[in-house]
Structures are given as structure tokens and as C-alpha cells.
mmCIF file of C-alpha atoms and ligand atoms in Angstrom:
data_model
loop_
_atom_site.group_PDB
_atom_site.id
_atom_site.type_symbol
_atom_site.label_atom_id
_atom_site.label_comp_id
_atom_site.label_asym_id
_atom_site.label_seq_id
_atom_site.Cartn_x
_atom_site.Cartn_y
_atom_site.Cartn_z
ATOM 1 C CA UNK A 171 0.098 0.038 0.019
ATOM 2 C CA UNK A 172 2.831 2.455 0.884
ATOM 3 C CA UNK A 173 4.846 1.336 -1.991
ATOM 4 C CA UNK A 174 1.793 2.066 -4.218
ATOM 5 C CA UNK A 175 1.313 5.578 -2.757
ATOM 6 C CA UNK A 176 4.737 6.392 -3.341
ATOM 7 C CA UNK A 177 4.589 4.921 -7.167
ATOM 8 C CA UNK A 178 1.526 7.308 -7.385
ATOM 9 C CA UNK A 179 3.118 10.377 -5.984
ATOM 10 C CA UNK A 180 6.100 9.996 -8.282
ATOM 11 C CA UNK A 181 3.968 9.640 -11.327
ATOM 12 C CA UNK A 182 2.320 12.808 -10.190
ATOM 13 C CA UNK A 183 5.571 14.627 -9.734
ATOM 14 C CA UNK A 184 6.800 13.314 -13.038
ATOM 15 C CA UNK A 185 3.393 14.595 -14.800
ATOM 16 C CA UNK A 186 3.745 17.995 -13.039
ATOM 17 C CA UNK A 187 7.579 18.316 -14.058
ATOM 18 C CA UNK A 188 7.070 17.490 -17.863
ATOM 19 C CA UNK A 189 4.254 20.112 -18.094
ATOM 20 C CA UNK A 190 6.632 22.656 -16.480
ATOM 21 C CA UNK A 191 10.107 21.612 -17.986
ATOM 22 C CA UNK A 192 10.977 22.136 -21.526
ATOM 23 C CA UNK A 193 12.730 18.814 -21.765
ATOM 24 C CA UNK A 194 14.714 19.325 -24.798
ATOM 25 C CA UNK A 195 16.237 22.328 -23.812
ATOM 26 C CA UNK A 196 16.852 20.950 -20.185
ATOM 27 C CA UNK A 197 18.570 17.694 -21.372
ATOM 28 C CA UNK A 198 20.743 19.934 -23.459
ATOM 29 C CA UNK A 199 21.685 22.764 -20.682
ATOM 30 C CA UNK A 200 23.619 21.621 -17.611
ATOM 31 C CA UNK A 201 23.638 25.012 -15.947
ATOM 32 C CA UNK A 202 22.883 23.424 -12.686
ATOM 33 C CA UNK A 203 25.705 21.084 -12.708
ATOM 34 C CA UNK A 204 27.955 24.095 -13.057
ATOM 35 C CA UNK A 205 26.371 25.632 -9.905
ATOM 36 C CA UNK A 206 26.189 22.504 -7.799
ATOM 37 C CA UNK A 207 29.037 22.257 -5.244
ATOM 38 C CA UNK A 208 28.358 18.649 -5.125
ATOM 39 C CA UNK A 209 28.906 17.973 -8.619
ATOM 40 C CA UNK A 210 32.050 20.081 -8.390
ATOM 41 C CA UNK A 211 33.484 18.088 -5.595
ATOM 42 C CA UNK A 212 32.382 14.695 -7.006
ATOM 43 C CA UNK A 213 32.529 15.202 -10.849
ATOM 44 C CA UNK A 214 29.249 15.377 -12.837
ATOM 45 C CA UNK A 215 29.661 11.663 -13.724
ATOM 46 C CA UNK A 216 28.902 10.844 -10.232
ATOM 47 C CA UNK A 217 26.347 13.677 -9.233
ATOM 48 C CA UNK A 218 24.426 15.469 -11.756
ATOM 49 C CA UNK A 219 21.179 17.635 -10.454
ATOM 50 C CA UNK A 220 19.836 17.226 -13.886
ATOM 51 C CA UNK A 221 19.731 13.365 -13.709
ATOM 52 C CA UNK A 222 17.045 13.503 -10.967
ATOM 53 C CA UNK A 223 14.917 15.704 -13.263
ATOM 54 C CA UNK A 224 15.414 13.542 -16.240
ATOM 55 C CA UNK A 225 14.959 10.253 -14.603
ATOM 56 C CA UNK A 226 11.851 11.491 -12.820
ATOM 57 C CA UNK A 227 10.346 12.923 -16.201
ATOM 58 C CA UNK A 228 11.266 9.482 -17.708
ATOM 59 C CA UNK A 229 9.125 7.645 -15.125
ATOM 60 C CA UNK A 230 12.002 5.970 -13.330
ATOM 61 C CA UNK A 231 12.273 7.905 -10.276
ATOM 62 C CA UNK A 232 11.563 4.783 -7.923
ATOM 63 C CA UNK A 233 15.143 3.691 -8.548
ATOM 64 C CA UNK A 234 16.436 7.139 -7.576
ATOM 65 C CA UNK A 235 14.984 6.332 -4.249
ATOM 66 C CA UNK A 236 17.723 3.648 -3.727
ATOM 67 C CA UNK A 237 20.624 5.531 -5.006
ATOM 68 C CA UNK A 238 23.327 6.730 -2.392
ATOM 69 C CA UNK A 239 23.757 9.922 -4.745
ATOM 70 C CA UNK A 240 20.535 11.179 -3.539
ATOM 71 C CA UNK A 241 21.695 11.847 -0.201
ATOM 72 C CA UNK A 242 24.632 13.773 -1.409
ATOM 73 C CA UNK A 243 22.665 16.947 -2.252
ATOM 74 C CA UNK A 244 23.410 19.793 0.356
ATOM 75 C CA UNK A 245 20.129 21.539 0.038
ATOM 76 C CA UNK A 246 21.915 24.770 -0.937
ATOM 77 C CA UNK A 247 19.411 25.504 -3.556
ATOM 78 C CA UNK A 248 22.099 26.826 -6.138
ATOM 79 C CA UNK A 249 20.547 24.662 -8.895
ATOM 80 C CA UNK A 250 17.389 26.215 -8.623
ATOM 81 C CA UNK A 251 18.665 29.848 -8.449
ATOM 82 C CA UNK A 252 20.893 29.301 -11.672
ATOM 83 C CA UNK A 253 18.337 27.327 -13.583
ATOM 84 C CA UNK A 254 17.292 29.143 -16.597
ATOM 85 C CA UNK A 255 13.796 27.297 -16.477
ATOM 86 C CA UNK A 256 13.679 27.676 -12.652
ATOM 87 C CA UNK A 257 13.083 23.890 -12.484
ATOM 88 C CA UNK A 258 12.913 23.151 -8.741
ATOM 89 C CA UNK A 259 15.665 20.695 -8.791
ATOM 90 C CA UNK A 260 16.433 21.013 -5.089
ATOM 91 C CA UNK A 261 12.568 20.772 -4.228
ATOM 92 C CA UNK A 262 12.386 17.588 -6.247
ATOM 93 C CA UNK A 263 15.383 16.026 -4.306
ATOM 94 C CA UNK A 264 13.997 16.922 -0.994
ATOM 95 C CA UNK A 265 10.596 15.207 -2.053
ATOM 96 C CA UNK A 266 12.661 12.273 -3.185
ATOM 97 C CA UNK A 267 14.230 12.285 0.117
ATOM 98 C CA UNK A 268 10.956 12.202 2.038
ATOM 99 C CA UNK A 269 9.454 9.297 -0.110
ATOM 100 C CA UNK A 270 12.744 7.279 0.371
ATOM 101 C CA UNK A 271 12.196 7.779 4.263
ATOM 102 C CA UNK A 272 8.722 6.686 3.947
ATOM 103 C CA UNK A 273 9.782 3.510 2.612
ATOM 104 C CA UNK A 274 12.636 3.028 5.300
ATOM 105 C CA UNK A 275 15.202 3.563 2.335
ATOM 106 C CA UNK A 276 17.256 6.352 3.798
ATOM 107 C CA UNK A 277 21.111 5.327 4.488
ATOM 108 C CA UNK A 278 21.888 4.552 8.017
ATOM 109 C CA UNK A 279 23.942 7.669 8.482
ATOM 110 C CA UNK A 280 20.930 9.696 7.991
ATOM 111 C CA UNK A 281 19.137 7.722 10.687
ATOM 112 C CA UNK A 282 21.966 7.899 13.001
ATOM 113 C CA UNK A 283 21.998 11.640 12.429
ATOM 114 C CA UNK A 284 18.203 12.103 13.168
ATOM 115 C CA UNK A 285 18.544 9.916 16.249
ATOM 116 C CA UNK A 286 21.413 12.125 17.467
ATOM 117 C CA UNK A 287 19.177 15.137 16.975
ATOM 118 C CA UNK A 288 16.087 13.434 18.948
ATOM 119 C CA UNK A 289 18.470 12.335 21.711
ATOM 120 C CA UNK A 290 20.251 15.571 22.402
ATOM 121 C CA UNK A 291 18.247 18.296 20.550
ATOM 122 C CA UNK A 292 21.157 19.384 18.797
ATOM 123 C CA UNK A 293 22.030 19.079 15.138
ATOM 124 C CA UNK A 294 25.668 19.168 16.236
ATOM 125 C CA UNK A 295 25.656 17.812 19.756
ATOM 126 C CA UNK A 296 28.403 19.658 22.002
ATOM 127 C CA UNK A 297 30.608 17.471 24.045
ATOM 128 C CA UNK A 298 32.362 17.587 27.530
ATOM 129 C CA UNK A 299 35.686 18.478 25.724
ATOM 130 C CA UNK A 300 33.867 21.298 23.909
ATOM 131 C CA UNK A 301 32.708 22.496 27.286
ATOM 132 C CA UNK A 302 36.271 22.218 28.802
ATOM 133 C CA UNK A 303 37.677 24.298 25.975
ATOM 134 C CA UNK A 304 34.922 26.840 26.735
ATOM 135 C CA UNK A 305 35.600 27.008 30.365
ATOM 136 C CA UNK A 306 39.271 27.722 29.619
ATOM 137 C CA UNK A 307 37.959 30.544 27.406
ATOM 138 C CA UNK A 308 35.665 31.899 30.183
ATOM 139 C CA UNK A 309 32.550 30.859 28.432
ATOM 140 C CA UNK A 310 29.424 29.162 29.974
ATOM 141 C CA UNK A 311 29.012 25.592 29.268
ATOM 142 C CA UNK A 312 26.418 24.267 26.544
ATOM 143 C CA UNK A 313 24.104 22.080 27.882
ATOM 144 C CA UNK A 314 24.682 18.498 26.389
ATOM 145 C CA UNK A 315 20.805 18.123 26.020
ATOM 146 C CA UNK A 316 19.146 20.994 24.555
ATOM 147 C CA UNK A 317 15.632 21.548 26.146
ATOM 148 C CA UNK A 318 13.689 21.109 22.739
ATOM 149 C CA UNK A 319 14.790 17.285 22.510
ATOM 150 C CA UNK A 320 11.439 16.297 24.330
ATOM 151 C CA UNK A 321 9.313 18.130 21.986
ATOM 152 C CA UNK A 322 11.273 16.881 18.984
ATOM 153 C CA UNK A 323 10.579 13.197 20.205
ATOM 154 C CA UNK A 324 6.899 13.953 20.562
ATOM 155 C CA UNK A 325 6.908 15.147 17.077
ATOM 156 C CA UNK A 326 8.825 12.432 15.736
ATOM 157 C CA UNK A 327 6.210 10.246 17.184
ATOM 158 C CA UNK A 328 3.397 12.042 15.834
ATOM 159 C CA UNK A 329 4.766 12.179 12.346
ATOM 160 C CA UNK A 330 5.794 8.524 12.411
ATOM 161 C CA UNK A 331 9.422 9.523 11.933
ATOM 162 C CA UNK A 332 10.327 6.989 14.879
ATOM 163 C CA UNK A 333 8.478 4.287 13.033
ATOM 164 C CA UNK A 334 10.493 5.150 10.100
ATOM 165 C CA UNK A 335 13.925 5.218 11.757
ATOM 166 C CA UNK A 336 13.012 1.658 13.041
ATOM 167 C CA UNK A 337 12.371 0.639 9.526
ATOM 168 C CA UNK A 338 15.544 2.083 8.158
ATOM 169 C CA UNK A 339 17.410 0.200 10.953
ATOM 170 C CA UNK A 340 15.633 -3.175 10.309
ATOM 171 C CA UNK A 341 16.320 -2.763 6.564
ATOM 172 C CA UNK A 342 20.018 -2.103 7.285
ATOM 173 C CA UNK A 343 20.385 -5.072 9.516
ATOM 174 C CA UNK A 344 18.797 -7.215 6.937
ATOM 175 C CA UNK A 345 21.138 -5.938 4.228
ATOM 176 C CA UNK A 346 24.326 -6.418 6.445
ATOM 177 C CA UNK A 347 23.089 -9.957 7.333
ATOM 178 C CA UNK A 348 22.860 -10.700 3.565
ATOM 179 C CA UNK A 349 26.047 -9.188 2.807
ATOM 180 C CA UNK A 350 27.766 -11.248 5.684
ATOM 181 C CA UNK A 351 26.135 -14.414 4.251
ATOM 182 C CA UNK A 352 27.599 -13.595 0.879
ATOM 183 C CA UNK A 353 31.106 -13.486 2.086
HETATM 184 S S1 SF4 B 60 19.833 24.196 -15.118
HETATM 185 FE FE1 SF4 B 60 17.630 23.785 -15.384
HETATM 186 S S2 SF4 B 60 17.179 23.569 -17.392
HETATM 187 FE FE2 SF4 B 60 19.502 23.685 -17.150
HETATM 188 S S3 SF4 B 60 19.789 21.333 -16.885
HETATM 189 FE FE3 SF4 B 60 19.466 22.221 -15.010
HETATM 190 S S4 SF4 B 60 17.408 21.530 -14.535
HETATM 191 FE FE4 SF4 B 60 17.675 21.392 -16.645
HETATM 192 S S1 SF4 B 61 20.503 21.872 -3.909
HETATM 193 FE FE1 SF4 B 61 21.551 19.903 -4.139
HETATM 194 S S2 SF4 B 61 21.592 19.566 -6.181
HETATM 195 FE FE2 SF4 B 61 20.984 21.723 -5.948
HETATM 196 S S3 SF4 B 61 22.813 22.731 -6.248
HETATM 197 FE FE3 SF4 B 61 22.460 22.363 -3.984
HETATM 198 S S4 SF4 B 61 23.700 20.273 -3.649
HETATM 199 FE FE4 SF4 B 61 23.458 20.576 -6.159
#
């Protein structure tokens, strides 16, 4: 059922994009790759923002949900800002992230990062050593646990994020067990 909903949503996105994008000019353009910091760092053959647009318009977005490259996006929106057609590439990628998460397909590092945020309330949790250095500089300590973490946990439960994290972990465990069995 969930898989079907995702397929349906991907189809809607593909239809919307194909109405909005002049595909011939887009497939011959490439301005977004020049603007994208990740493409510059990895090389366009590894990461190319237009690939997400093209693959989605071609009705193949389901396989994007399982590619590790999907998670390299820094959400800087440079692609959108530079695109002559204002194709919402970064928004498309964000939606693909959400759909991948809904199927438990996010990489384990992403799940671990979210768990850290839920546990501490910080995106980058401070450590005892950071507080020691702050003390040496005459600065007050940063609480290791942010007051908002309780609220975040509530939100995660209400939005089923906790359930998704569990799915992602279970899927990773199955994959690890399968990989172990192959050796
Ligand atoms: S900049 Fe826009 S039109 Fe050009 S390739 Fe990227 S998405 Fe397509
Ligand atoms: S939002 Fe993602 S795809 Fe777009 S330029 Fe930034 S890193 Fe590249």
C-alpha cells in the first residue's frame, strides 16, 4: 500500500515536471551542474542534478530512491537559483528524500544523525571536551541536552518518524546480514 502511494506520488511529480520543463532544452543545458557544489566536488559523472529531473520525467524515479547519490545533496538551492527554467531541482530532491524515508530507504548515517538530534536536541551535539575548552576561554557551558529534545521526540512520534527510523535500521540489519552471508 505504502509502495503504491509512493509510486502514485512519483507519477504525479513526473507529470507536473513534464508540463513545466522544456525537456529538450533542459537535457541540453547543464547550468545546474556548474552551479552545484556537490557536482564540482564529485564530478558530474557521479552527481548531476539534472539526472534527478530527467529520470523522474522518464518515469524511473523509483530507482532514484535507492541510490546513495540522492543523499549527497546539500540543499543549497544553487541549482534552482541558476536554472534558466527555474526547474525546482532541489525541491524535487527533497521530496525524493521524504519518499525514500517513507519506505525506510534512507542510509543508516542519515538515521543515526536524526537519532542524535532526537536524543540531544542538537544538530551538532556539544561534548564534554567542547565545554572544557569553553571553560578555559571563560565561556559558560552548553547543555549537552537541548531543552527542545522532548518536543522533538513528540513530533517524531506524531509524524511517524520514529517508525521510519526503526524501518531504516531493520532494513540495514537485513542488508548487513545478507552481505555477511555472501562472504
Ligand atoms: S539548469 Fe535547469 S534547465 Fe538546465 S539542466 Fe539543470 S534543471 Fe535543466
Ligand atoms: S540543492 Fe543539491 S543539487 Fe542543487 S545545487 Fe545544491 S547540492 Fe546541488
